[in-house]
Amino acid sequence: MKLYSQRILALAAELPHATRLDAPDVSCKKRSPLCGSTVTVDLMLDGDRVTGFGQDVKACALGQAAASVVGAQVIGLDHASIAKGRDQLHAMLTSGGPVPDAPFDGLEVLAPARDYKNRHASIMLAFDATLGAFNDVKITS
């Protein structure tokens, strides 16, 4: 299977929620130092659950494909579900782990990138920016 398959290119071209939110609860921008790819994520939250999502993705087709899958699934999920998907994707790429569980099972399209370590940071950006936004939320009591 080629690294840049038709499925990856199609996902990259169909990026959901590809505009920033007007008044997000929190935003986070992450950058891959190796390639310069960036992903900025805006979240609207109800407690620990994502109710609105916007993203600005400046990345290679692999990073865009990952952002496409994440963006299509993230609304309605909580921090723990998103973190689990991120950890499973990381394991799939770096240690031969299985494809992430649903709802992130569409990330299996990126399995051929296992052998391209220089692409991993770009692939992880959508998750890292989303979780970074959660980390930036000020908890009030």
mmCIF file of C-alpha atoms in Angstrom:
data_model
loop_
_atom_site.group_PDB
_atom_site.id
_atom_site.type_symbol
_atom_site.label_atom_id
_atom_site.label_comp_id
_atom_site.label_asym_id
_atom_site.label_seq_id
_atom_site.Cartn_x
_atom_site.Cartn_y
_atom_site.Cartn_z
ATOM 1 C CA MET A 1 0.000 0.000 0.000
ATOM 2 C CA LYS A 2 1.393 3.380 -0.979
ATOM 3 C CA LEU A 3 1.928 5.901 1.793
ATOM 4 C CA TYR A 4 -0.229 8.503 0.042
ATOM 5 C CA SER A 5 -3.152 6.268 -0.900
ATOM 6 C CA GLN A 6 -6.323 7.508 -2.551
ATOM 7 C CA ARG A 7 -8.112 7.127 0.809
ATOM 8 C CA ILE A 8 -5.575 9.381 2.535
ATOM 9 C CA LEU A 9 -5.816 11.971 -0.214
ATOM 10 C CA ALA A 10 -9.633 11.858 -0.083
ATOM 11 C CA LEU A 11 -9.645 12.370 3.684
ATOM 12 C CA ALA A 12 -7.191 15.248 3.335
ATOM 13 C CA ALA A 13 -9.447 16.897 0.761
ATOM 14 C CA GLU A 14 -12.615 16.525 2.869
ATOM 15 C CA LEU A 15 -11.477 18.128 6.124
ATOM 16 C CA PRO A 16 -14.546 18.596 8.369
ATOM 17 C CA HIS A 17 -14.970 21.643 10.616
ATOM 18 C CA ALA A 18 -12.212 23.387 8.670
ATOM 19 C CA THR A 19 -13.004 26.866 9.944
ATOM 20 C CA ARG A 20 -12.157 28.437 13.277
ATOM 21 C CA LEU A 21 -14.990 29.051 15.739
ATOM 22 C CA ASP A 22 -16.040 32.663 16.308
ATOM 23 C CA ALA A 23 -16.106 32.473 20.103
ATOM 24 C CA PRO A 24 -14.525 29.228 21.325
ATOM 25 C CA ASP A 25 -14.234 28.342 24.977
ATOM 26 C CA VAL A 26 -10.591 27.459 24.371
ATOM 27 C CA SER A 27 -8.070 27.200 21.532
ATOM 28 C CA CYS A 28 -4.723 25.522 21.105
ATOM 29 C CA LYS A 29 -2.120 25.579 18.345
ATOM 30 C CA LYS A 30 0.422 22.784 17.989
ATOM 31 C CA ARG A 31 3.370 22.694 15.610
ATOM 32 C CA SER A 32 5.600 19.851 14.494
ATOM 33 C CA PRO A 33 9.176 21.101 14.808
ATOM 34 C CA LEU A 34 10.413 18.555 12.284
ATOM 35 C CA CYS A 35 8.260 19.562 9.327
ATOM 36 C CA GLY A 36 6.615 22.817 10.397
ATOM 37 C CA SER A 37 3.052 21.486 10.130
ATOM 38 C CA THR A 38 0.547 23.243 12.387
ATOM 39 C CA VAL A 39 -2.936 22.512 13.645
ATOM 40 C CA THR A 40 -5.018 25.033 15.555
ATOM 41 C CA VAL A 41 -8.118 23.714 17.305
ATOM 42 C CA ASP A 42 -11.034 25.646 18.794
ATOM 43 C CA LEU A 43 -13.371 23.921 21.237
ATOM 44 C CA MET A 44 -16.747 24.645 22.729
ATOM 45 C CA LEU A 45 -17.231 22.554 25.829
ATOM 46 C CA ASP A 46 -20.022 21.470 28.111
ATOM 47 C CA GLY A 47 -18.050 20.309 31.100
ATOM 48 C CA ASP A 48 -15.736 17.617 29.774
ATOM 49 C CA ARG A 49 -17.637 17.089 26.509
ATOM 50 C CA VAL A 50 -16.921 18.719 23.135
ATOM 51 C CA THR A 51 -19.987 20.531 21.794
ATOM 52 C CA GLY A 52 -18.283 22.562 19.067
ATOM 53 C CA PHE A 53 -15.094 22.099 17.101
ATOM 54 C CA GLY A 54 -13.187 24.101 14.537
ATOM 55 C CA GLN A 55 -9.736 23.566 13.103
ATOM 56 C CA ASP A 56 -7.161 25.245 10.920
ATOM 57 C CA VAL A 57 -4.811 22.632 9.484
ATOM 58 C CA LYS A 58 -1.574 23.450 7.697
ATOM 59 C CA ALA A 59 -0.033 20.017 7.290
ATOM 60 C CA CYS A 60 0.930 17.346 4.804
ATOM 61 C CA ALA A 61 -1.712 14.962 3.483
ATOM 62 C CA LEU A 62 -1.025 12.556 6.366
ATOM 63 C CA GLY A 63 -1.606 15.249 8.983
ATOM 64 C CA GLN A 64 -4.685 16.431 7.121
ATOM 65 C CA ALA A 65 -6.057 12.886 6.922
ATOM 66 C CA ALA A 66 -5.622 12.411 10.668
ATOM 67 C CA ALA A 67 -7.270 15.799 11.311
ATOM 68 C CA SER A 68 -10.120 14.760 9.027
ATOM 69 C CA VAL A 69 -10.837 11.605 11.038
ATOM 70 C CA VAL A 70 -10.481 13.405 14.380
ATOM 71 C CA GLY A 71 -12.641 16.326 13.241
ATOM 72 C CA ALA A 72 -15.386 14.027 12.002
ATOM 73 C CA GLN A 73 -15.621 12.200 15.338
ATOM 74 C CA VAL A 74 -14.704 14.582 18.148
ATOM 75 C CA ILE A 75 -18.015 16.399 18.738
ATOM 76 C CA GLY A 76 -19.869 14.706 21.568
ATOM 77 C CA LEU A 77 -16.775 13.004 22.979
ATOM 78 C CA ASP A 78 -15.158 13.640 26.343
ATOM 79 C CA HIS A 79 -11.504 14.153 27.201
ATOM 80 C CA ALA A 80 -10.938 10.512 28.187
ATOM 81 C CA SER A 81 -12.298 9.179 24.872
ATOM 82 C CA ILE A 82 -10.147 11.571 22.870
ATOM 83 C CA ALA A 83 -7.049 10.770 24.950
ATOM 84 C CA LYS A 84 -7.661 7.053 24.433
ATOM 85 C CA GLY A 85 -7.840 7.571 20.655
ATOM 86 C CA ARG A 86 -4.614 9.583 20.736
ATOM 87 C CA ASP A 87 -2.805 6.952 22.780
ATOM 88 C CA GLN A 88 -4.010 4.170 20.491
ATOM 89 C CA LEU A 89 -2.906 6.058 17.367
ATOM 90 C CA HIS A 90 0.506 6.669 18.918
ATOM 91 C CA ALA A 91 0.831 2.972 19.779
ATOM 92 C CA MET A 92 -0.240 1.966 16.260
ATOM 93 C CA LEU A 93 2.431 4.198 14.750
ATOM 94 C CA THR A 94 5.291 3.550 17.154
ATOM 95 C CA SER A 95 4.962 0.091 18.651
ATOM 96 C CA GLY A 96 2.868 -2.005 16.297
ATOM 97 C CA GLY A 97 -0.310 -1.506 18.284
ATOM 98 C CA PRO A 98 -3.701 -2.258 16.779
ATOM 99 C CA VAL A 99 -5.874 0.215 14.916
ATOM 100 C CA PRO A 100 -7.603 2.637 17.310
ATOM 101 C CA ASP A 101 -11.040 1.662 18.559
ATOM 102 C CA ALA A 102 -14.188 3.274 17.190
ATOM 103 C CA PRO A 103 -14.893 6.093 16.689
ATOM 104 C CA PHE A 104 -11.286 6.611 15.585
ATOM 105 C CA ASP A 105 -10.951 3.332 13.673
ATOM 106 C CA GLY A 106 -10.798 5.321 10.417
ATOM 107 C CA LEU A 107 -7.207 6.113 11.382
ATOM 108 C CA GLU A 108 -6.239 2.637 10.148
ATOM 109 C CA VAL A 109 -5.654 4.332 6.802
ATOM 110 C CA LEU A 110 -2.474 5.746 8.382
ATOM 111 C CA ALA A 111 -1.018 2.357 9.343
ATOM 112 C CA PRO A 112 1.443 2.453 6.397
ATOM 113 C CA ALA A 113 3.052 5.513 8.040
ATOM 114 C CA ARG A 114 4.443 3.299 10.820
ATOM 115 C CA ASP A 115 7.729 3.053 8.941
ATOM 116 C CA TYR A 116 7.975 6.830 8.416
ATOM 117 C CA LYS A 117 8.867 8.159 11.873
ATOM 118 C CA ASN A 118 9.490 11.623 10.474
ATOM 119 C CA ARG A 119 5.726 11.820 9.687
ATOM 120 C CA HIS A 120 4.430 10.760 13.103
ATOM 121 C CA ALA A 121 4.463 14.226 14.698
ATOM 122 C CA SER A 122 2.357 15.678 11.882
ATOM 123 C CA ILE A 123 -0.102 12.787 12.142
ATOM 124 C CA MET A 124 -0.468 13.339 15.902
ATOM 125 C CA LEU A 125 -1.085 17.115 15.693
ATOM 126 C CA ALA A 126 -4.898 17.061 15.562
ATOM 127 C CA PHE A 127 -5.098 14.973 18.723
ATOM 128 C CA ASP A 128 -2.323 16.929 20.424
ATOM 129 C CA ALA A 129 -3.986 20.284 19.710
ATOM 130 C CA THR A 130 -7.394 19.005 20.836
ATOM 131 C CA LEU A 131 -6.013 17.625 24.090
ATOM 132 C CA GLY A 132 -3.866 20.729 24.518
ATOM 133 C CA ALA A 133 -7.029 22.828 24.380
ATOM 134 C CA PHE A 134 -8.544 20.717 27.169
ATOM 135 C CA ASN A 135 -5.370 21.245 29.193
ATOM 136 C CA ASP A 136 -5.727 25.007 28.735
ATOM 137 C CA VAL A 137 -9.235 25.100 30.166
ATOM 138 C CA LYS A 138 -9.256 26.954 33.479
ATOM 139 C CA ILE A 139 -11.017 24.835 36.050
ATOM 140 C CA THR A 140 -13.154 26.879 38.388
ATOM 141 C CA SER A 141 -14.715 25.596 41.553
#
